[in-house]
Amino acid sequence: MKRLLSSLIVLFLMVCFVFILLRISPGDPSLKFVSPELNPVLAQKVKDSFGLNRPIPEQFVQFISNIFSGNFGVSYDFRKPVTEVISNHLPFTIIFSLISFIIQLSVSYFLAIWSIKKMNGFVDRLLSKTSLVFYALPSFVIGVFLIFIFSEKLHLLPASGLSSYDVDSLSAGERYADYLLHMILPVITLSLGGIAVFYKYLRDNLDEIFNKMFILNLSAFGLSPKEITKKHVIPNAISPLISVAGVELGVLFSGALITEVIFGLPGMGRLTVNAILSRDYPLVVGCTFMSGLLIIICNLIADLLKAKIDKRLIRGMLN
Amino acid sequence: MNQKYTLFFVILIFVLVLPSCNRNQHEKNDRIVVAIVADAQSLNPLFAFSFQEVNISELLYLSLVQHEWNDSADDVRSYPMAAKEWKWNNDSTSVTVNLRNDINWRDGYKLTSEDVVFSFDLYSDPDIQSRFFGTFNKFYLDKDQHIDLKKSFVINNPYSLVINFRPHSNPGLFDIDIPILPRHVFSKFNRKQFAQLEKGNDSVTCGPFYLYKWNPTQSIILRADEKSFLHKPATVKELIFKVIPDYNSRITQLKNGEIDLMENVRNDQLRELTAINKIKISAVKGREYDYAGWNNLDPAAFNNKKDSPNKLFSSAKVRIALTYAINREEILDEYLGNNGALAVGPVAPIFKDSYNYNLKPIPYNPEKAKELLAEDGWKDLNKDGIIEKNGAQFSFILNYAGGNPRREFAATIIKNNLKAIGINVQAEPMEPGVLMEKIFTHKLNAWLAGWTVPIPIDLKPYWFSDLIQAPFNLAGYKNPDVDKLLDKIDKSKAGNDKNILYRQFQDIIYQDNPVTFLYWIDNIVAHSDRIENFRITPLGSVHHCWNWSVKN
């Protein structure tokens, strides 16, 4: 409860900080309405209607009173309530991130186990080197490369978009296949870096645990290597990974800008960056709030999971 | 064992999914896909602010008149659209417009004079803040700039109305070119909340296309309205605007056949695209130019509400010297090749009648630049490599928007070229939003930016001395002779006299060089050979796309 309360205070302070930062940083949202084809009076009118001509403390008080009623205001660009704009983008981001996250965890888990079984062998060395390469490669390079191979050369997968234009006319099964097809390249692009990180982390943890004295003791007691790995090595090695995974999931929920841009996907990353570039203040605050909230939730879940694995942590959390 | 199951599962997914690829890759014969960089925020013509939004919304809503580019005269020709015909009175203060009686809204209602008057009412309503707000200066207005409907319009019958203008306001057909909105739909709503109501109401349209589906941030799907008088049996049935933010993805999808048309193709991609049989390249001479802006006013003084000249750039001789010193050809060759041209002023060569052919681009000549600077008193007296005058060094920061490779390259060339004549330039990129704000508030000394010349040509907002009347005179250029000419241009009717005034204007600008005009940029469009009757003009590539058909 205390943890939750402190998280909410952090969230509130973060949103207030972003609000103030936006108001004092250079840039003017009404400049979008300044062009040779538009009358300059319009920009002033729009600025007035945004309430940007009022003193910053007055805007801040209004903002605070609104935020407690769940009102983040109206997006300047979309001309719709911020909550509505975010709710249009958030479901995709959550599904996309979760799929990628599950793939990252499961693939890295199997690779790490495989690698540790073949420790110092060809597979282990190959996986270690390859994971470094994927970790170092920026996602835009991976994305463009995948598009080049699978879309341009092999004509197997679509290069961008969430679905085909005529997706509504398809049967449920075809529709599912259509979404899946469109998601293959983005999910791979988003996941490869994460797989490399989790693999490296887990493999090193496994290696470390295997070299602990208690493992030798357990072997001396006659436990089979399979039993030792399953009951003692993996739980011990996974525990620290959960914290990293919690942070990673929170970051994924904040949006995967590069992947979203390359594949033209409607996620939170693109929404947030566009809002920042066009100085859509209410939307930036709304996106920040949502990202912060998701990161806090993910960290809480990670803590609870860790506590489930290690009962001592529950006592620590309760104290 | 587990690994075997996993492998089996992965293979199964591929087996199930991949066979359906062919269906999705299939090119539909009655569909054209146009790539767009960003999704539209509104297709309601009231709030369609960007060039792209305007182009799409014009396909949904008809205007009284339509414009097309006249290649032979290199000018815009207006022709009837929702209006069947029009007739000006003797002193051009009113026009009688007879409407077509065969235009229906999608819900079956007829388009009438009431809709036209209602549309002008909406566009000029200060509560709505439409994109046309404040642009109806030639109409009778009330104190809020709202059109006085009683004075401005007389409805003769459902298909005929008279539009009255203020005396001596010199109106033209561009003044009545607004997309018409359905009165029976929009009159139901509270005008103060219009902007938020729009999305559900863009289904009642009257254009050659209607909005079939809008997948936010993905695609905008228009379908041909077969009841429209513009519809022909061969008209493309479905027009899709696909959002692809990444340039490389657009190129890949063009090569794949996933899209049929993309604009703003870079020069370095042309050779590769030209080699592909199914892709055609069309280019149109540009009305967009880049320039190096020299603030004629002192930024610090200006922001203290004082009007004092800039110590570095207030002299025309210095500005001309800077133009001599910059190797614009090098930037042009590197980035635009044959798809650009050196600029001499703010009137694009595409406006053949208005363009001043006597003016030749200032050549790259560092020696001449040094000579002019010396004449103005800028000399390297202390031999430190930087010229100075009255103890002040010629040193400044040149700002440009980060993320634009052409301007980044231009900034580097300019920095090096000016260094060679003893000017110390620091080229600094800036976030575009910040750069724009600082330029508009005259806080910068020098910057790189660009303009697109509006159609019809409108020079006053850019070059008139009064900065309130000329919000785009970002360099703070002031010349009473130019002001007189611009006033005369405003009062003149299109024709030879006006063109002479345009040429005189260019003469003065050439002599004063308020900024360094760098180069005109062509719009290069790559499109599939499936599109028939495609024609790109300075008005855009999808303009008149109801004339397109798809080659089978």
Tab-separated table of C-alpha atoms in Angstrom, chain B residues 131-284:
chain	number	residue	atom	x	y	z
B	131	ARG	CA	-8.835	27.240	-41.948
B	132	PHE	CA	-10.446	30.037	-43.978
B	133	PHE	CA	-11.152	32.223	-40.963
B	134	GLY	CA	-9.920	35.769	-41.514
B	135	THR	CA	-9.494	35.385	-45.271
B	136	PHE	CA	-12.809	36.900	-46.347
B	137	ASN	CA	-11.619	40.517	-46.457
B	138	LYS	CA	-13.361	41.179	-49.747
B	139	PHE	CA	-16.790	40.353	-48.310
B	140	TYR	CA	-18.939	42.493	-46.070
B	141	LEU	CA	-17.866	41.580	-42.548
B	142	ASP	CA	-19.045	42.278	-39.037
B	143	LYS	CA	-16.591	43.295	-36.326
B	144	ASP	CA	-15.611	39.674	-35.608
B	145	GLN	CA	-14.608	39.110	-39.245
B	146	HIS	CA	-17.740	37.012	-39.660
B	147	ILE	CA	-19.307	37.465	-43.108
B	148	ASP	CA	-22.410	39.657	-43.033
B	149	LEU	CA	-24.707	37.185	-44.746
B	150	LYS	CA	-27.519	39.637	-45.445
B	151	LYS	CA	-25.274	42.063	-47.282
B	152	SER	CA	-23.115	39.438	-48.967
B	153	PHE	CA	-25.626	36.945	-50.329
B	154	VAL	CA	-28.939	37.035	-52.152
B	155	ILE	CA	-30.536	33.680	-52.882
B	156	ASN	CA	-32.500	33.841	-56.121
B	157	ASN	CA	-33.674	30.253	-56.045
B	158	PRO	CA	-32.286	26.875	-54.854
B	159	TYR	CA	-29.806	26.853	-57.740
B	160	SER	CA	-28.911	30.499	-58.131
B	161	LEU	CA	-27.436	33.105	-55.822
B	162	VAL	CA	-25.706	36.461	-55.949
B	163	ILE	CA	-22.514	37.058	-53.983
B	164	ASN	CA	-21.731	40.698	-53.199
B	165	PHE	CA	-18.268	42.040	-52.398
B	166	ARG	CA	-17.058	45.286	-50.903
B	167	PRO	CA	-16.505	48.033	-53.499
B	168	HIS	CA	-12.929	48.270	-54.859
B	169	SER	CA	-11.974	44.997	-53.178
B	170	ASN	CA	-11.053	43.467	-56.542
B	171	PRO	CA	-12.505	39.968	-55.946
B	172	GLY	CA	-11.755	36.935	-58.099
B	173	LEU	CA	-12.812	33.332	-58.448
B	174	PHE	CA	-10.343	32.237	-55.785
B	175	ASP	CA	-12.469	34.187	-53.299
B	176	ILE	CA	-15.442	31.905	-53.821
B	177	ASP	CA	-13.403	28.714	-53.932
B	178	ILE	CA	-14.424	27.013	-50.709
B	179	PRO	CA	-15.582	23.403	-50.370
B	180	ILE	CA	-19.342	23.387	-49.817
B	181	LEU	CA	-20.707	21.725	-46.679
B	182	PRO	CA	-24.137	20.125	-46.160
B	183	ARG	CA	-26.359	22.539	-44.230
B	184	HIS	CA	-28.825	19.835	-43.235
B	185	VAL	CA	-26.039	17.960	-41.412
B	186	PHE	CA	-23.894	20.684	-39.875
B	187	SER	CA	-26.673	23.042	-38.800
B	188	LYS	CA	-27.641	20.580	-36.062
B	189	PHE	CA	-24.484	21.113	-34.031
B	190	ASN	CA	-23.256	23.642	-31.530
B	191	ARG	CA	-20.676	25.663	-33.434
B	192	LYS	CA	-18.337	25.978	-30.447
B	193	GLN	CA	-17.945	22.202	-30.383
B	194	PHE	CA	-17.669	21.730	-34.115
B	195	ALA	CA	-14.080	20.674	-34.143
B	196	GLN	CA	-14.763	17.689	-31.943
B	197	LEU	CA	-17.879	16.601	-33.796
B	198	GLU	CA	-16.374	16.237	-37.201
B	199	LYS	CA	-15.362	12.581	-37.482
B	200	GLY	CA	-18.866	11.154	-37.602
B	201	ASN	CA	-20.043	13.645	-40.163
B	202	ASP	CA	-17.645	13.190	-43.013
B	203	SER	CA	-19.863	10.550	-44.574
B	204	VAL	CA	-22.260	13.101	-46.113
B	205	THR	CA	-20.173	14.357	-49.011
B	206	CYS	CA	-20.808	15.407	-52.586
B	207	GLY	CA	-17.461	14.948	-54.330
B	208	PRO	CA	-16.265	12.446	-56.906
B	209	PHE	CA	-15.182	10.165	-54.038
B	210	TYR	CA	-16.659	9.349	-50.663
B	211	LEU	CA	-14.981	8.238	-47.466
B	212	TYR	CA	-15.372	4.494	-47.279
B	213	LYS	CA	-13.152	3.824	-44.285
B	214	TRP	CA	-10.587	5.620	-42.191
B	215	ASN	CA	-8.188	3.414	-40.230
B	216	PRO	CA	-6.453	5.906	-37.952
B	217	THR	CA	-2.694	6.123	-38.589
B	218	GLN	CA	-3.022	3.351	-41.207
B	219	SER	CA	-5.028	4.314	-44.253
B	220	ILE	CA	-7.801	6.458	-45.630
B	221	ILE	CA	-9.945	4.585	-48.115
B	222	LEU	CA	-12.022	6.565	-50.616
B	223	ARG	CA	-14.381	5.025	-53.099
B	224	ALA	CA	-15.665	6.540	-56.305
B	225	ASP	CA	-19.150	7.954	-55.965
B	226	GLU	CA	-20.840	6.567	-59.044
B	227	LYS	CA	-23.654	9.096	-58.752
B	228	SER	CA	-21.255	12.033	-59.020
B	229	PHE	CA	-21.397	13.940	-62.305
B	230	LEU	CA	-17.599	13.651	-62.409
B	231	HIS	CA	-17.748	9.867	-62.430
B	232	LYS	CA	-16.849	8.020	-65.615
B	233	PRO	CA	-17.033	4.256	-66.142
B	234	ALA	CA	-13.245	4.051	-66.223
B	235	THR	CA	-12.716	6.122	-63.075
B	236	VAL	CA	-10.570	4.402	-60.491
B	237	LYS	CA	-12.955	2.670	-58.082
B	238	GLU	CA	-10.944	2.859	-54.915
B	239	LEU	CA	-8.306	5.343	-53.859
B	240	ILE	CA	-6.310	4.466	-50.778
B	241	PHE	CA	-4.023	6.862	-48.952
B	242	LYS	CA	-1.654	4.644	-47.017
B	243	VAL	CA	0.290	6.122	-44.115
B	244	ILE	CA	3.973	5.199	-44.376
B	245	PRO	CA	6.094	7.534	-42.265
B	246	ASP	CA	9.458	6.058	-43.249
B	247	TYR	CA	10.951	7.103	-46.606
B	248	ASN	CA	12.783	3.809	-47.184
B	249	SER	CA	9.618	1.824	-46.479
B	250	ARG	CA	7.774	3.928	-49.062
B	251	ILE	CA	10.452	3.178	-51.657
B	252	THR	CA	10.378	-0.550	-50.852
B	253	GLN	CA	6.610	-0.691	-51.111
B	254	LEU	CA	6.657	1.193	-54.385
B	255	LYS	CA	9.071	-1.358	-55.821
B	256	ASN	CA	6.927	-4.185	-54.399
B	257	GLY	CA	3.767	-2.861	-55.920
B	258	GLU	CA	2.217	-2.399	-52.455
B	259	ILE	CA	1.775	1.293	-53.269
B	260	ASP	CA	1.236	2.932	-56.651
B	261	LEU	CA	2.378	6.472	-56.055
B	262	MET	CA	4.755	8.397	-53.849
B	263	GLU	CA	5.779	12.036	-53.864
B	264	ASN	CA	9.038	13.803	-53.028
B	265	VAL	CA	11.328	11.095	-54.355
B	266	ARG	CA	14.940	11.994	-53.716
B	267	ASN	CA	17.259	12.592	-56.606
B	268	ASP	CA	19.675	9.825	-55.573
B	269	GLN	CA	16.907	7.229	-55.905
B	270	LEU	CA	15.952	8.134	-59.455
B	271	ARG	CA	18.399	5.946	-61.339
B	272	GLU	CA	17.313	2.837	-59.458
B	273	LEU	CA	13.607	3.561	-59.856
B	274	THR	CA	13.914	4.461	-63.523
B	275	ALA	CA	15.421	1.032	-64.177
B	276	ILE	CA	12.229	-0.654	-62.955
B	277	ASN	CA	9.858	-1.134	-65.867
B	278	LYS	CA	6.599	-0.842	-63.985
B	279	ILE	CA	7.575	2.455	-62.340
B	280	LYS	CA	7.372	5.811	-64.050
B	281	ILE	CA	8.917	9.028	-62.860
B	282	SER	CA	7.127	12.335	-63.303
B	283	ALA	CA	8.509	15.635	-62.194
B	284	VAL	CA	7.055	19.063	-62.081
